[in-house]
Tab-separated table of C-alpha atoms in Angstrom:
chain	number	residue	atom	x	y	z
A	1	MET	CA	-25.599	0.374	-20.890
A	2	THR	CA	-25.656	3.655	-18.983
A	3	SER	CA	-23.705	4.806	-15.932
A	4	LEU	CA	-24.969	7.110	-13.185
A	5	VAL	CA	-22.550	9.345	-11.294
A	6	ILE	CA	-23.716	10.706	-7.940
A	7	ALA	CA	-22.467	14.300	-7.892
A	8	GLU	CA	-20.918	15.930	-4.866
A	9	HIS	CA	-21.728	19.618	-4.694
A	10	ASN	CA	-22.492	22.521	-2.369
A	11	ASN	CA	-25.814	23.354	-4.083
A	12	ALA	CA	-24.044	26.066	-6.093
A	13	SER	CA	-21.130	24.298	-7.786
A	14	ILE	CA	-19.799	20.809	-8.461
A	15	LYS	CA	-16.908	19.500	-6.347
A	16	GLY	CA	-13.769	18.289	-8.062
A	17	ALA	CA	-14.167	14.633	-7.028
A	18	THR	CA	-17.207	14.398	-9.297
A	19	LEU	CA	-15.073	15.180	-12.359
A	20	ASN	CA	-12.724	12.260	-11.663
A	21	THR	CA	-15.721	9.973	-11.157
A	22	VAL	CA	-17.188	11.025	-14.513
A	23	THR	CA	-13.935	9.929	-16.183
A	24	ALA	CA	-14.200	6.504	-14.535
A	25	ALA	CA	-17.852	6.228	-15.586
A	26	ALA	CA	-17.011	7.043	-19.200
A	27	GLN	CA	-14.478	4.204	-19.241
A	28	CYS	CA	-17.215	1.746	-18.222
A	29	GLY	CA	-18.824	2.303	-21.637
A	30	GLY	CA	-22.141	3.743	-22.714
A	31	GLU	CA	-23.686	7.057	-21.731
A	32	VAL	CA	-22.889	8.940	-18.525
A	33	HIS	CA	-25.669	10.557	-16.518
A	34	VAL	CA	-25.148	12.651	-13.378
A	35	LEU	CA	-27.536	12.897	-10.429
A	36	VAL	CA	-27.566	16.253	-8.638
A	37	ALA	CA	-29.741	15.940	-5.523
A	38	GLY	CA	-29.807	19.092	-3.420
A	39	ALA	CA	-31.801	22.009	-2.077
A	40	ASN	CA	-32.069	24.968	-4.450
A	41	ALA	CA	-29.309	23.316	-6.441
A	42	ALA	CA	-30.234	24.516	-9.931
A	43	ALA	CA	-26.825	26.191	-10.271
A	44	ALA	CA	-25.045	22.928	-9.432
A	45	ALA	CA	-27.189	21.053	-11.964
A	46	ALA	CA	-26.328	23.641	-14.627
A	47	ALA	CA	-22.637	23.245	-13.797
A	48	ALA	CA	-22.936	19.453	-14.077
A	49	ALA	CA	-24.483	19.858	-17.531
A	50	GLN	CA	-21.269	21.589	-18.666
A	51	ILE	CA	-19.024	18.629	-17.778
A	52	ALA	CA	-17.553	17.101	-20.920
A	53	GLY	CA	-18.813	13.584	-21.565
A	54	VAL	CA	-22.050	13.891	-19.579
A	55	THR	CA	-25.166	13.270	-21.688
A	56	LYS	CA	-27.893	13.930	-19.107
A	57	VAL	CA	-28.213	15.566	-15.685
A	58	LEU	CA	-30.964	14.434	-13.329
A	59	HIS	CA	-31.897	17.181	-10.882
A	60	ALA	CA	-33.819	16.290	-7.717
A	61	ASP	CA	-34.576	19.277	-5.498
A	62	GLY	CA	-35.821	18.975	-1.930
A	63	GLU	CA	-35.012	20.158	1.576
A	64	GLY	CA	-34.121	16.599	2.549
A	65	PHE	CA	-31.009	16.849	0.351
A	66	ALA	CA	-29.797	20.172	1.769
A	67	HIS	CA	-27.025	18.563	3.805
A	68	GLY	CA	-26.491	15.367	1.829
A	69	LEU	CA	-27.923	12.991	4.450
A	70	ALA	CA	-27.076	9.449	3.364
A	71	GLU	CA	-30.558	8.099	4.134
A	72	ASN	CA	-32.246	10.557	1.778
A	73	MET	CA	-29.562	10.396	-0.900
A	74	ALA	CA	-29.635	6.590	-0.988
A	75	ALA	CA	-33.431	6.599	-1.337
A	76	GLN	CA	-33.218	8.964	-4.307
A	77	VAL	CA	-30.572	6.819	-6.006
A	78	LEU	CA	-32.627	3.662	-5.432
A	79	ALA	CA	-35.677	5.327	-6.993
A	80	ILE	CA	-33.888	5.466	-10.371
A	81	ALA	CA	-31.342	2.647	-10.005
A	82	ALA	CA	-33.209	0.258	-12.296
A	83	ASP	CA	-32.297	2.395	-15.303
A	84	TYR	CA	-28.534	2.010	-14.843
A	85	SER	CA	-25.891	-0.678	-15.253
A	86	HIS	CA	-23.290	1.185	-13.172
A	87	ILE	CA	-23.767	3.553	-10.220
A	88	LEU	CA	-20.586	5.389	-9.281
A	89	PHE	CA	-19.702	7.487	-6.233
A	90	PRO	CA	-16.479	9.344	-5.410
A	91	ALA	CA	-14.660	7.446	-2.642
A	92	THR	CA	-15.058	10.362	-0.232
A	93	ALA	CA	-16.693	10.488	3.195
A	94	SER	CA	-20.035	11.188	1.517
A	95	GLY	CA	-19.715	8.549	-1.186
A	96	LYS	CA	-18.583	5.897	1.281
A	97	ASN	CA	-21.616	6.721	3.427
A	98	ILE	CA	-24.203	6.399	0.655
A	99	ALA	CA	-22.856	3.634	-1.602
A	100	PRO	CA	-23.079	0.717	0.887
A	101	ARG	CA	-26.736	1.544	1.579
A	102	VAL	CA	-27.495	1.456	-2.137
A	103	ALA	CA	-25.571	-1.800	-2.686
A	104	ALA	CA	-27.297	-3.486	0.267
A	105	LYS	CA	-30.776	-2.488	-0.896
A	106	LEU	CA	-29.990	-3.723	-4.431
A	107	ASP	CA	-28.521	-6.941	-2.971
A	108	VAL	CA	-25.282	-6.559	-4.919
A	109	GLY	CA	-21.646	-6.451	-3.896
A	110	GLN	CA	-20.008	-3.051	-3.691
A	111	ILE	CA	-16.790	-2.576	-5.658
A	112	SER	CA	-14.740	-0.185	-3.548
A	113	ASP	CA	-11.945	2.253	-4.333
A	114	ILE	CA	-11.369	1.381	-7.986
A	115	ILE	CA	-8.256	2.850	-9.607
A	116	LYS	CA	-8.588	1.397	-13.117
A	117	VAL	CA	-11.357	0.222	-15.442
A	118	HIS	CA	-10.558	-2.766	-17.675
A	119	GLY	CA	-14.078	-3.115	-19.029
A	120	ALA	CA	-17.720	-2.900	-18.091
A	121	ASP	CA	-17.378	-5.601	-15.406
A	122	THR	CA	-13.662	-5.681	-14.503
A	123	PHE	CA	-11.783	-3.230	-12.296
A	124	ASP	CA	-8.546	-2.774	-10.334
A	125	ARG	CA	-8.600	-1.825	-6.664
A	126	PRO	CA	-5.784	-1.595	-4.104
A	127	ILE	CA	-5.606	-4.064	-1.214
A	128	TYR	CA	-3.177	-4.527	1.708
A	129	ALA	CA	-2.764	-0.754	2.108
A	130	GLY	CA	-1.933	-0.408	-1.582
A	131	ASN	CA	0.860	-2.990	-1.580
A	132	ALA	CA	-1.108	-5.212	-3.944
A	133	ILE	CA	-3.646	-4.523	-6.678
A	134	ALA	CA	-6.637	-6.829	-7.005
A	135	THR	CA	-8.391	-7.195	-10.353
A	136	VAL	CA	-12.036	-7.925	-9.617
A	137	GLN	CA	-14.854	-8.966	-11.909
A	138	SER	CA	-18.491	-8.441	-11.000
A	139	LEU	CA	-21.363	-10.469	-12.430
A	140	ASP	CA	-24.013	-8.355	-10.684
A	141	GLY	CA	-26.599	-6.769	-12.935
A	142	THR	CA	-25.949	-3.385	-11.335
A	143	LYS	CA	-22.418	-2.414	-10.377
A	144	VAL	CA	-22.221	-0.127	-7.329
A	145	ILE	CA	-18.755	1.413	-7.368
A	146	THR	CA	-16.732	3.906	-5.350
A	147	VAL	CA	-13.929	5.605	-7.276
A	148	ARG	CA	-10.559	6.541	-5.803
A	149	THR	CA	-10.354	9.939	-7.432
A	150	THR	CA	-6.549	10.049	-7.489
A	151	GLY	CA	-6.624	7.153	-9.952
A	152	PHE	CA	-8.426	9.078	-12.706
A	153	ASP	CA	-7.862	12.392	-14.440
A	154	PRO	CA	-10.707	14.894	-13.970
A	155	ALA	CA	-13.121	15.325	-16.845
A	156	PRO	CA	-13.129	18.875	-18.285
A	157	ALA	CA	-15.574	20.997	-16.295
A	158	THR	CA	-16.656	22.839	-19.428
A	159	GLY	CA	-17.395	21.899	-23.002
A	160	GLY	CA	-20.432	19.712	-22.395
A	161	SER	CA	-24.056	20.508	-23.170
A	162	ALA	CA	-26.130	17.880	-21.370
A	163	ALA	CA	-29.874	18.172	-20.969
A	164	VAL	CA	-31.155	18.753	-17.421
A	165	GLN	CA	-34.155	16.659	-16.394
A	166	SER	CA	-36.079	17.398	-13.206
A	167	LEU	CA	-36.979	14.495	-10.929
A	168	THR	CA	-39.560	14.258	-8.181
A	169	ALA	CA	-37.629	14.243	-4.920
A	170	VAL	CA	-38.218	11.299	-2.598
A	171	ALA	CA	-39.728	12.002	0.810
A	172	ALA	CA	-37.178	12.795	3.507
A	173	SER	CA	-36.446	10.029	6.000
A	174	ALA	CA	-38.184	10.295	9.355
A	175	GLN	CA	-35.353	8.364	11.027
A	176	ALA	CA	-32.590	10.906	10.386
A	177	SER	CA	-32.357	14.662	10.621
A	178	PHE	CA	-29.586	17.218	10.315
A	179	VAL	CA	-28.610	18.687	13.682
A	180	GLY	CA	-25.628	20.881	12.855
A	181	SER	CA	-22.070	21.044	11.631
A	182	GLU	CA	-18.821	22.690	12.635
A	183	ILE	CA	-16.833	23.657	9.580
A	184	ALA	CA	-13.222	24.697	9.975
A	185	LYS	CA	-12.405	27.776	7.907
A	186	ASN	CA	-9.176	27.476	5.973
A	187	ASP	CA	-7.621	29.847	3.452
A	188	ARG	CA	-5.356	27.104	2.121
A	189	PRO	CA	-6.231	24.680	-0.695
A	190	GLU	CA	-8.348	21.650	0.200
A	191	LEU	CA	-6.057	18.763	1.111
A	192	THR	CA	-7.424	16.263	-1.415
A	193	ALA	CA	-7.314	18.782	-4.283
A	194	ALA	CA	-4.042	20.607	-3.525
A	195	LYS	CA	-1.174	20.529	-6.022
A	196	ILE	CA	1.391	20.950	-3.242
A	197	ILE	CA	1.146	19.382	0.230
A	198	VAL	CA	3.539	19.736	3.145
A	199	SER	CA	3.074	17.133	5.871
A	200	GLY	CA	4.533	16.913	9.351
A	201	GLY	CA	5.188	13.864	11.496
A	202	ARG	CA	5.804	12.881	15.087
A	203	ALA	CA	9.469	13.929	14.853
A	204	LEU	CA	8.425	17.593	15.040
A	205	GLY	CA	7.939	16.986	18.751
A	206	SER	CA	5.060	19.260	19.712
A	207	SER	CA	2.033	21.122	18.448
A	208	GLU	CA	3.936	24.398	18.778
A	209	LYS	CA	6.862	23.135	16.707
A	210	PHE	CA	4.478	21.650	14.125
A	211	ASN	CA	2.845	25.040	13.593
A	212	GLU	CA	6.169	26.880	13.750
A	213	VAL	CA	7.664	24.745	10.957
A	214	MET	CA	4.724	23.786	8.775
A	215	THR	CA	2.633	26.949	8.654
A	216	PRO	CA	5.213	29.346	7.148
A	217	LEU	CA	6.374	26.641	4.717
A	218	ALA	CA	2.808	26.063	3.509
A	219	ASP	CA	2.203	29.801	3.244
A	220	LYS	CA	5.359	30.287	1.184
A	221	LEU	CA	4.499	27.478	-1.239
A	222	GLY	CA	0.751	28.071	-1.357
A	223	ALA	CA	0.379	24.504	-0.135
A	224	ALA	CA	-2.083	22.501	1.928
A	225	ILE	CA	-0.932	21.102	5.276
A	226	GLY	CA	-1.108	17.392	6.082
A	227	ALA	CA	0.021	15.223	8.964
A	228	SER	CA	0.852	11.619	9.736
A	229	ARG	CA	-1.423	9.621	12.003
A	230	ALA	CA	1.274	9.650	14.687
A	231	ALA	CA	1.290	13.463	14.651
A	232	VAL	CA	-2.503	13.569	14.814
A	233	ASP	CA	-2.654	11.011	17.648
A	234	ALA	CA	-0.059	13.042	19.563
A	235	GLY	CA	-2.234	16.140	19.249
A	236	TYR	CA	0.116	18.080	16.981
A	237	ALA	CA	-2.517	18.496	14.258
A	238	PRO	CA	-6.312	18.072	13.923
A	239	ASN	CA	-7.856	14.892	12.497
A	240	ASP	CA	-8.907	16.512	9.226
A	241	LEU	CA	-5.229	16.943	8.256
A	242	GLN	CA	-4.403	13.230	8.490
A	243	VAL	CA	-3.007	11.684	5.319
A	244	GLY	CA	-3.047	7.916	4.978
A	245	GLN	CA	-5.126	4.781	4.803
A	246	THR	CA	-7.343	5.929	7.678
A	247	GLY	CA	-7.125	9.591	6.657
A	248	LYS	CA	-7.212	11.260	3.256
A	249	ILE	CA	-5.844	9.812	0.012
A	250	VAL	CA	-3.879	12.462	-1.877
A	251	ALA	CA	-1.880	12.636	-5.118
A	252	PRO	CA	-0.413	16.148	-5.447
A	253	GLN	CA	2.256	17.269	-7.876
A	254	LEU	CA	4.626	17.764	-4.923
A	255	TYR	CA	4.480	16.101	-1.479
A	256	ILE	CA	6.968	17.256	1.164
A	257	ALA	CA	7.157	14.972	4.215
A	258	CYS	CA	8.855	16.523	7.252
A	259	GLY	CA	9.819	14.165	10.055
A	260	ILE	CA	7.697	11.275	8.716
A	261	SER	CA	9.231	7.786	8.692
A	262	GLY	CA	6.625	6.390	6.315
A	263	ALA	CA	4.475	3.783	8.028
A	264	ILE	CA	2.651	1.549	5.546
A	265	GLN	CA	-0.665	3.255	6.303
A	266	HIS	CA	0.789	6.692	5.538
A	267	LEU	CA	2.437	5.541	2.319
A	268	ALA	CA	-0.904	4.148	1.140
A	269	GLY	CA	-2.339	7.651	1.298
A	270	MET	CA	0.334	9.566	-0.638
A	271	LYS	CA	2.394	7.154	-2.753
A	272	ASP	CA	0.749	8.339	-5.979
A	273	SER	CA	2.196	11.841	-5.540
A	274	LYS	CA	4.206	12.880	-8.608
A	275	VAL	CA	7.281	14.089	-6.659
A	276	ILE	CA	7.949	13.107	-3.027
A	277	VAL	CA	10.500	14.956	-0.892
A	278	ALA	CA	11.300	13.297	2.449
A	279	ILE	CA	13.099	15.273	5.153
A	280	ASN	CA	14.282	13.124	8.063
A	281	LYS	CA	17.436	11.736	9.675
A	282	ASP	CA	16.912	8.049	8.846
A	283	PRO	CA	18.195	6.968	5.419
A	284	GLU	CA	16.531	3.573	5.972
A	285	ALA	CA	13.077	5.048	6.618
A	286	PRO	CA	10.392	3.365	4.469
A	287	ILE	CA	9.463	6.672	2.850
C-alpha cells in the first residue's frame, strides 16, 4: 500500500500545503511518494526529497506543467495511478481542480476535504459548513482524496532523503492552453499560511474605512488581512481576501475579527483558529 501526494510548487520550492498533505498520506499507512510535475522544476523535486517521511519523489518535467494546467496534471497522475492505493491533493484551488478529473477517469468516488484519518479506508470530513463531521468509508480500490490542510500538522520540510526518479512527461493537452495571469503583489504573509490574521466585515462601512482600520493593524502585527463575504460583496475588499466556506479556510494562531457578526459560512472558514478575538457591538453575535 503506497500513497501518492501531488505536490504544489512554483518550480523552485514546495508550497506549505504539500507538507500538511504528506502528513495525511503518512497516516493512511505504507510508503509516501510525491509527484512533482513542472517545468524546469528540479529544485522543487530536490526540496520534496528533503521532506521527512517521503520515500520517493517522482519528477516529471515538461512545458505543459509550467502553469499547473489541470488537464495536463490530471493526465500525468493517471499515467501512474495504477501503482497507488491513495492519491492525495491539498484542498486548494489547484487540488480541487485536478482531483475530480482524476477520480472521474478512475471511476471512483472522490473523498473531499478530509480532516482526520482513521485508517486506510476511513476518514472524517466536515459537512453542513462544518457544523457536523461525517465519517466516511471508501471501498474503492484507489482512494482519491483532497486534504483540508488546517486539519493536519505540516511534515518537517527537512530531514528526509528520498530518491528522485525522473518520469516521462505526458503530452500536453491540445484542448487547453495557458493565456495569462494577473498576480497581486503582497508584502504580507499568505492568508492560508499566516499565523496572525485580521479580518474586517460589513460593519466597517466603506472601502476607505476598511483600509484605514485594517491596514495599519495588519502592519503592526505582521498579519495577513482577511474579509467576510459581506465585506467582499460590498466592495470593501478584493475576492482573494475572503475567509469562509466559499473563500479560504484558515487556522492561524490568532484571528481578529473586526465588525464581523459570524455568519455560518464565515465561521466554517476560521473556527479552527487557536485564539479568536471578536470586536463588535453585538454580544449575541454568532462569532
